[in-house]
């Protein structure tokens, strides 16, 4: 038996976007380690197929429930189901996300360029269209989705001496160095400046600049700006949430650890199967932090492929 094991088969972990990629592997690895796992997916069919595939591999401590992180009703139904079925949860892995990428067909056809090469071999933002609809959809899923799911599930989270855990799957693309403005980097680096209102306002400003097509000279990231801003916001939210949760807990009520992680550059649909790591390896970097022994777990931190890193 693993001496660092703090969980048992009644420890309930909920994973968003669990039907494929890193999320599916996180479900598999958590179930393999003996937790009870709720695999959620926005599409009922894709979610139940994923569950069935894991069951066929001999994993039975898994359940499926639909969840679209951008849909308030869907979130409320999941929360009610968890409350009724398990009485609460211990681990929340906010994994679901979209890339927000829209290719410029004209540029792609004229340059006869491979889409994966365009995404990851070219430094500039050329070849992409930044438009409001996809930018908003990206921010809505990757930032507000996490926030709304977390707000709905926090009342069901069971603080304990081992520590309940919220793991936000962030990204190296959410690191502050991607912002073109030093002032903005400094503002976001200082936890004293941060609040949910500050983060929401920053995203409103970004989206309003997208709407007016006036992104230049504002400090926003050059390439994949919507995805990067969604992850910058998610990292900042992680720090704010860790601070606010800490304030609400009393010494006797147990602990809650809130952290965000970069899983690595992983070959999934999000990266058009480009990357350095398999989904298994990427998921292991998430699961490692979700299952840290309580004495080793910080809160409000960012982990880069399993190691503490700078925001
Ligand atoms: N791959 C990488 O190199 C990499 C690097 C850094 C961070 N990440 C992060 O890792 C996480 C997983 O990404 P991945 O690479 O595994 O991507 P992926 O294979 O594209 O999987 C994304 C998952 O999110 C789900 N999803 C999207 N929108 C949703 C919504 N509104 N409600 C519920 N589920 C939704 C997708 O469901 P559908 O199947 O229905 O679309 C899918 O299950 C993301 O947070 C991503 O930002 C990935």
Coordinates of C-alpha atoms and ligand atoms in Angstrom, one line a residue:
X1 CA 0.0 0.0 0.0
X2 CA 1.2 3.5 -0.9
X3 CA 2.2 5.2 2.3
X4 CA 1.2 8.6 0.9
X5 CA -2.3 7.4 0.1
X6 CA -4.8 9.7 1.9
X7 CA -7.9 8.8 0.0
X8 CA -10.2 5.7 -0.1
X9 CA -13.0 4.4 -2.3
X10 CA -15.4 6.9 -0.8
X11 CA -13.3 9.8 -1.9
X12 CA -15.3 11.4 -4.8
X13 CA -13.5 13.1 -7.7
X14 CA -15.4 15.1 -10.4
X15 CA -13.7 15.7 -13.7
X16 CA -15.0 18.1 -16.4
X17 CA -14.4 17.4 -20.1
X18 CA -13.7 13.7 -19.2
X19 CA -14.7 12.1 -22.5
X20 CA -11.4 12.5 -24.3
X21 CA -7.8 13.8 -24.2
X22 CA -6.2 14.6 -20.8
X23 CA -9.6 14.6 -19.0
X24 CA -10.3 11.0 -20.0
X25 CA -6.9 9.9 -18.8
X26 CA -7.3 11.8 -15.5
X27 CA -10.6 9.9 -14.9
X28 CA -8.8 6.6 -15.7
X29 CA -5.8 7.3 -13.5
X30 CA -7.9 8.5 -10.5
X31 CA -10.2 5.5 -10.8
X32 CA -7.1 3.2 -11.1
X33 CA -5.8 4.7 -7.8
X34 CA -9.1 3.8 -6.1
X35 CA -11.1 7.0 -5.9
X36 CA -14.7 7.1 -7.0
X37 CA -14.7 9.2 -10.2
X38 CA -17.5 11.2 -11.8
X39 CA -16.6 11.5 -15.5
X40 CA -18.6 14.4 -16.9
X41 CA -18.9 15.5 -20.6
X42 CA -21.1 17.9 -22.5
X43 CA -22.2 15.3 -25.0
X44 CA -24.2 12.4 -23.4
X45 CA -23.2 9.9 -26.1
X46 CA -19.4 10.8 -26.0
X47 CA -19.5 10.7 -22.2
X48 CA -21.2 7.3 -21.9
X49 CA -19.0 5.8 -24.6
X50 CA -16.0 7.0 -22.7
X51 CA -17.3 5.5 -19.5
X52 CA -18.0 2.2 -21.2
X53 CA -14.5 2.1 -22.6
X54 CA -13.0 2.5 -19.1
X55 CA -15.4 -0.1 -17.7
X56 CA -14.1 -2.5 -20.4
X57 CA -10.6 -1.9 -19.1
X58 CA -11.8 -3.2 -15.7
X59 CA -12.5 0.1 -14.0
X60 CA -15.9 0.0 -12.2
X61 CA -15.6 2.8 -9.7
X62 CA -16.7 5.4 -12.3
X63 CA -20.0 7.2 -13.0
X64 CA -21.0 9.4 -15.8
X65 CA -23.1 12.6 -15.6
X66 CA -23.6 15.2 -18.4
X67 CA -22.1 18.6 -17.8
X68 CA -21.8 21.5 -20.2
X69 CA -19.7 24.0 -18.2
X70 CA -21.2 26.9 -20.1
X71 CA -24.8 26.0 -19.2
X72 CA -26.1 27.1 -15.8
X73 CA -28.9 24.5 -15.8
X74 CA -26.5 21.7 -16.6
X75 CA -24.3 22.8 -13.8
X76 CA -27.2 23.0 -11.3
X77 CA -28.4 19.5 -12.3
X78 CA -25.0 18.0 -11.8
X79 CA -24.6 19.6 -8.4
X80 CA -28.0 18.3 -7.3
X81 CA -27.1 14.8 -8.5
X82 CA -23.8 14.8 -6.7
X83 CA -25.4 15.9 -3.5
X84 CA -28.1 13.2 -3.7
X85 CA -25.9 10.4 -4.8
X86 CA -22.7 11.0 -2.8
X87 CA -23.6 13.7 -0.3
X88 CA -20.6 15.7 -1.6
X89 CA -17.2 15.6 -3.3
X90 CA -13.6 15.8 -2.4
X91 CA -11.7 16.5 -5.6
X92 CA -12.7 18.7 -8.5
X93 CA -10.6 18.7 -11.6
X94 CA -11.7 21.6 -13.9
X95 CA -10.3 20.3 -17.1
X96 CA -12.7 21.2 -19.9
X97 CA -11.6 23.8 -22.4
X98 CA -11.6 24.9 -26.0
X99 CA -8.8 26.5 -28.1
X100 CA -10.7 29.5 -29.4
X101 CA -8.7 29.2 -32.6
X102 CA -10.2 30.2 -35.9
X103 CA -7.9 29.7 -39.0
X104 CA -7.8 32.2 -41.8
X105 CA -8.7 30.0 -44.7
X106 CA -7.4 32.5 -47.2
X107 CA -4.0 32.5 -45.6
X108 CA -3.9 28.8 -45.1
X109 CA -4.8 28.0 -48.7
X110 CA -2.5 30.7 -50.2
X111 CA 0.5 29.4 -48.2
X112 CA -0.4 25.7 -48.5
X113 CA 0.5 25.4 -44.8
X114 CA -0.2 22.5 -42.4
X115 CA -2.6 23.6 -39.6
X116 CA -0.5 22.0 -36.8
X117 CA 2.6 23.7 -38.2
X118 CA 0.7 27.0 -38.3
X119 CA -0.3 26.6 -34.7
X120 CA 3.0 25.5 -33.2
X121 CA 5.9 26.2 -35.6
X122 CA 5.1 29.7 -36.6
X123 CA 5.9 32.4 -34.0
X124 CA 3.6 35.2 -35.3
X125 CA -0.2 35.4 -35.1
X126 CA -0.5 35.3 -38.9
X127 CA -3.0 32.8 -40.3
X128 CA -5.6 33.2 -37.5
X129 CA -8.8 35.2 -37.3
X130 CA -9.5 36.8 -34.0
X131 CA -13.2 37.5 -33.9
X132 CA -15.7 38.2 -31.1
X133 CA -17.8 35.0 -31.2
X134 CA -15.0 32.5 -30.8
X135 CA -13.1 34.7 -28.4
X136 CA -16.2 35.0 -26.1
X137 CA -16.9 31.2 -26.4
X138 CA -13.3 30.5 -25.4
X139 CA -13.4 32.9 -22.3
X140 CA -16.9 31.5 -21.4
X141 CA -15.8 27.9 -21.4
X142 CA -12.2 28.2 -20.1
X143 CA -12.7 30.8 -17.4
X144 CA -16.4 31.4 -16.6
X145 CA -17.1 27.7 -17.0
X146 CA -14.6 26.9 -14.3
X147 CA -15.8 29.7 -12.1
X148 CA -19.5 28.7 -12.4
X149 CA -18.9 25.0 -11.9
X150 CA -16.7 25.7 -8.9
X151 CA -19.2 28.1 -7.4
X152 CA -21.9 25.4 -7.7
X153 CA -19.8 22.6 -6.3
X154 CA -17.9 24.4 -3.5
X155 CA -20.9 24.1 -1.1
X156 CA -20.6 20.3 -1.6
X157 CA -16.9 20.1 -1.2
X158 CA -15.9 18.2 2.0
X159 CA -13.0 20.0 3.7
X160 CA -11.0 17.4 5.7
X161 CA -7.7 17.0 7.5
X162 CA -6.4 15.5 4.3
X163 CA -7.6 18.5 2.3
X164 CA -10.3 18.6 -0.3
X165 CA -8.8 19.7 -3.7
X166 CA -9.6 21.9 -6.6
X167 CA -7.3 21.5 -9.6
X168 CA -7.7 24.0 -12.4
X169 CA -6.1 22.8 -15.6
X170 CA -4.3 25.9 -16.7
X171 CA -1.5 26.2 -19.2
X172 CA 2.0 27.5 -19.8
X173 CA 0.1 29.8 -22.2
X174 CA -1.5 31.4 -19.1
X175 CA 1.9 32.5 -17.7
X176 CA 2.2 36.2 -17.3
X177 CA 5.2 36.4 -19.7
X178 CA 2.8 36.0 -22.6
X179 CA 1.3 39.4 -21.9
X180 CA 3.0 42.2 -23.9
X181 CA 2.5 44.8 -21.2
X182 CA 4.9 44.8 -18.2
X183 CA 2.4 46.9 -16.2
X184 CA -0.3 44.3 -16.7
X185 CA 2.1 41.6 -15.8
X186 CA 3.0 43.4 -12.6
X187 CA -0.7 44.0 -11.7
X188 CA -1.5 40.4 -12.2
X189 CA 1.5 39.2 -10.3
X190 CA 0.5 41.0 -7.1
X191 CA -2.1 38.9 -5.3
X192 CA -3.1 42.0 -3.3
X193 CA -4.5 43.5 -6.6
X194 CA -6.5 40.5 -7.5
X195 CA -10.2 39.9 -7.1
X196 CA -12.8 38.3 -9.2
X197 CA -14.1 41.8 -10.2
X198 CA -10.6 42.7 -11.4
X199 CA -10.3 39.5 -13.5
X200 CA -13.8 39.9 -15.0
X201 CA -13.1 43.5 -15.9
X202 CA -9.8 42.6 -17.6
X203 CA -11.6 40.0 -19.7
X204 CA -14.4 42.5 -20.5
X205 CA -11.8 45.0 -21.7
X206 CA -10.1 42.2 -23.8
X207 CA -13.4 41.2 -25.4
X208 CA -14.4 44.8 -26.1
X209 CA -11.0 45.2 -27.9
X210 CA -11.7 42.1 -29.9
X211 CA -15.1 43.4 -30.8
X212 CA -13.6 46.7 -32.1
X213 CA -10.7 44.8 -33.7
X214 CA -8.2 47.0 -31.8
X215 CA -5.9 44.6 -30.1
X216 CA -2.6 46.2 -31.0
X217 CA -0.6 48.0 -28.4
X218 CA -2.9 47.0 -25.6
X219 CA -0.6 44.4 -24.0
X220 CA -2.6 41.4 -25.0
X221 CA -0.8 38.2 -26.1
X222 CA 0.2 38.2 -29.8
X223 CA -0.7 34.6 -30.7
X224 CA -3.8 32.7 -29.4
X225 CA -4.8 35.8 -27.4
X226 CA -8.2 34.5 -26.4
X227 CA -6.9 31.1 -25.1
X228 CA -4.0 32.8 -23.4
X229 CA -6.2 35.4 -21.7
X230 CA -8.7 32.7 -20.6
X231 CA -5.8 30.8 -18.9
X232 CA -4.2 34.0 -17.5
X233 CA -7.6 34.7 -15.9
X234 CA -7.9 31.1 -14.7
X235 CA -4.5 31.3 -13.0
X236 CA -5.4 34.6 -11.3
X237 CA -8.8 33.1 -10.3
X238 CA -7.0 30.1 -8.7
X239 CA -5.0 32.5 -6.5
X240 CA -8.1 34.5 -5.5
X241 CA -10.1 31.4 -4.8
X242 CA -7.4 29.8 -2.7
X243 CA -7.2 33.0 -0.6
X244 CA -11.0 33.3 -0.2
X245 CA -11.5 29.7 0.7
X246 CA -8.7 29.9 3.3
X247 CA -10.5 32.9 4.9
X248 CA -13.7 30.9 5.3
X249 CA -12.2 27.8 6.8
X250 CA -11.8 27.5 10.6
X251 CA -8.9 25.5 12.1
X252 CA -11.3 22.7 12.9
X253 CA -13.2 22.6 9.6
X254 CA -10.4 20.9 7.6
X255 CA -8.5 22.1 4.6
X256 CA -9.1 22.8 0.9
X257 CA -6.2 23.1 -1.5
X258 CA -6.7 25.1 -4.7
X259 CA -4.0 24.9 -7.4
X260 CA -3.6 25.2 -11.1
X261 CA -1.4 23.0 -13.4
X262 CA 0.2 23.0 -16.8
X263 CA 0.0 19.3 -18.0
X264 CA 2.7 19.7 -20.6
X265 CA 2.5 20.0 -24.4
X266 CA 0.2 17.0 -25.0
X267 CA -0.9 15.3 -28.1
X268 CA -4.7 15.8 -28.1
X269 CA -7.3 17.2 -30.4
X270 CA -6.7 20.6 -28.8
X271 CA -3.1 20.6 -30.3
X272 CA -4.1 18.7 -33.5
X273 CA -2.2 15.7 -32.0
X274 CA 1.0 17.7 -31.9
X275 CA 3.0 17.7 -28.6
X276 CA 5.8 16.2 -26.5
X277 CA 3.7 14.1 -24.2
X278 CA 1.0 11.4 -24.5
X279 CA -2.4 12.0 -22.8
X280 CA -1.3 9.5 -20.2
X281 CA 1.8 11.6 -19.3
X282 CA -0.1 14.9 -19.4
X283 CA -2.8 13.4 -17.1
X284 CA -0.2 12.1 -14.7
X285 CA 1.0 15.7 -14.2
X286 CA -2.5 16.7 -13.2
X287 CA -3.2 13.6 -11.0
X288 CA 0.1 14.0 -9.2
X289 CA -1.0 17.4 -7.9
X290 CA -4.6 16.3 -7.2
X291 CA -3.2 13.5 -5.0
X292 CA -0.3 15.3 -3.2
X293 CA 0.1 14.2 0.4
X294 CA -1.6 16.9 2.5
X295 CA 1.7 17.8 4.2
X296 CA 3.3 18.5 0.8
X297 CA 0.4 20.4 -0.8
X298 CA 0.5 24.2 -1.0
X299 CA -2.6 26.2 -2.1
X300 CA -2.9 29.0 -4.6
X301 CA 0.1 27.8 -6.7
X302 CA 0.9 26.9 -10.3
X303 CA 2.6 23.7 -11.2
X304 CA 4.4 23.2 -14.5
X305 CA 4.5 19.5 -15.4
X306 CA 4.3 18.5 -11.8
X307 CA 6.7 21.1 -10.4
X308 CA 6.0 24.4 -8.6
X309 CA 6.5 27.3 -11.0
X310 CA 6.1 31.0 -11.3
X311 CA 2.8 32.4 -12.5
Ligands
LIG1 N1 -3.0 19.5 -24.9 C1 -2.1 20.3 -24.4 O1 -0.9 20.4 -24.9 C2 -2.5 21.2 -23.3 C3 -1.5 22.1 -22.8 C4 -1.8 23.0 -21.7 C5 -3.1 22.9 -21.2 N2 -4.0 22.0 -21.7 C6 -5.3 22.0 -21.0 O2 -5.7 20.7 -20.7 C7 -7.1 20.6 -20.7 C8 -7.6 19.4 -21.5 O3 -7.2 19.7 -22.9 P1 -7.0 18.5 -23.9 O4 -5.7 18.8 -24.6 O5 -7.2 17.2 -23.4 O6 -8.1 18.9 -25.0 P2 -9.2 18.1 -25.8 O7 -8.7 16.7 -26.1 O8 -9.7 19.0 -26.8 O9 -10.4 17.9 -24.7 C9 -11.1 19.0 -24.2 C10 -12.3 18.5 -23.4 O10 -13.0 19.6 -23.0 C11 -14.4 19.4 -23.3 N3 -15.2 20.6 -23.4 C12 -15.0 21.7 -24.2 N4 -16.0 22.6 -24.0 C13 -16.8 22.1 -23.0 C14 -17.9 22.5 -22.4 N5 -18.5 23.7 -22.7 N6 -18.5 21.7 -21.4 C15 -17.9 20.6 -21.1 N7 -16.9 20.1 -21.7 C16 -16.3 20.8 -22.6 C17 -14.3 18.6 -24.6 O11 -15.6 18.0 -24.9 P3 -16.0 17.6 -26.4 O12 -15.4 16.3 -26.8 O13 -17.5 17.6 -26.3 O14 -15.5 18.8 -27.3 C18 -13.2 17.6 -24.3 O15 -13.7 16.6 -23.5 C19 -7.7 21.9 -21.1 O16 -8.0 22.7 -20.0 C20 -6.5 22.5 -21.9 O17 -6.5 23.9 -21.9 C21 -3.8 21.2 -22.7

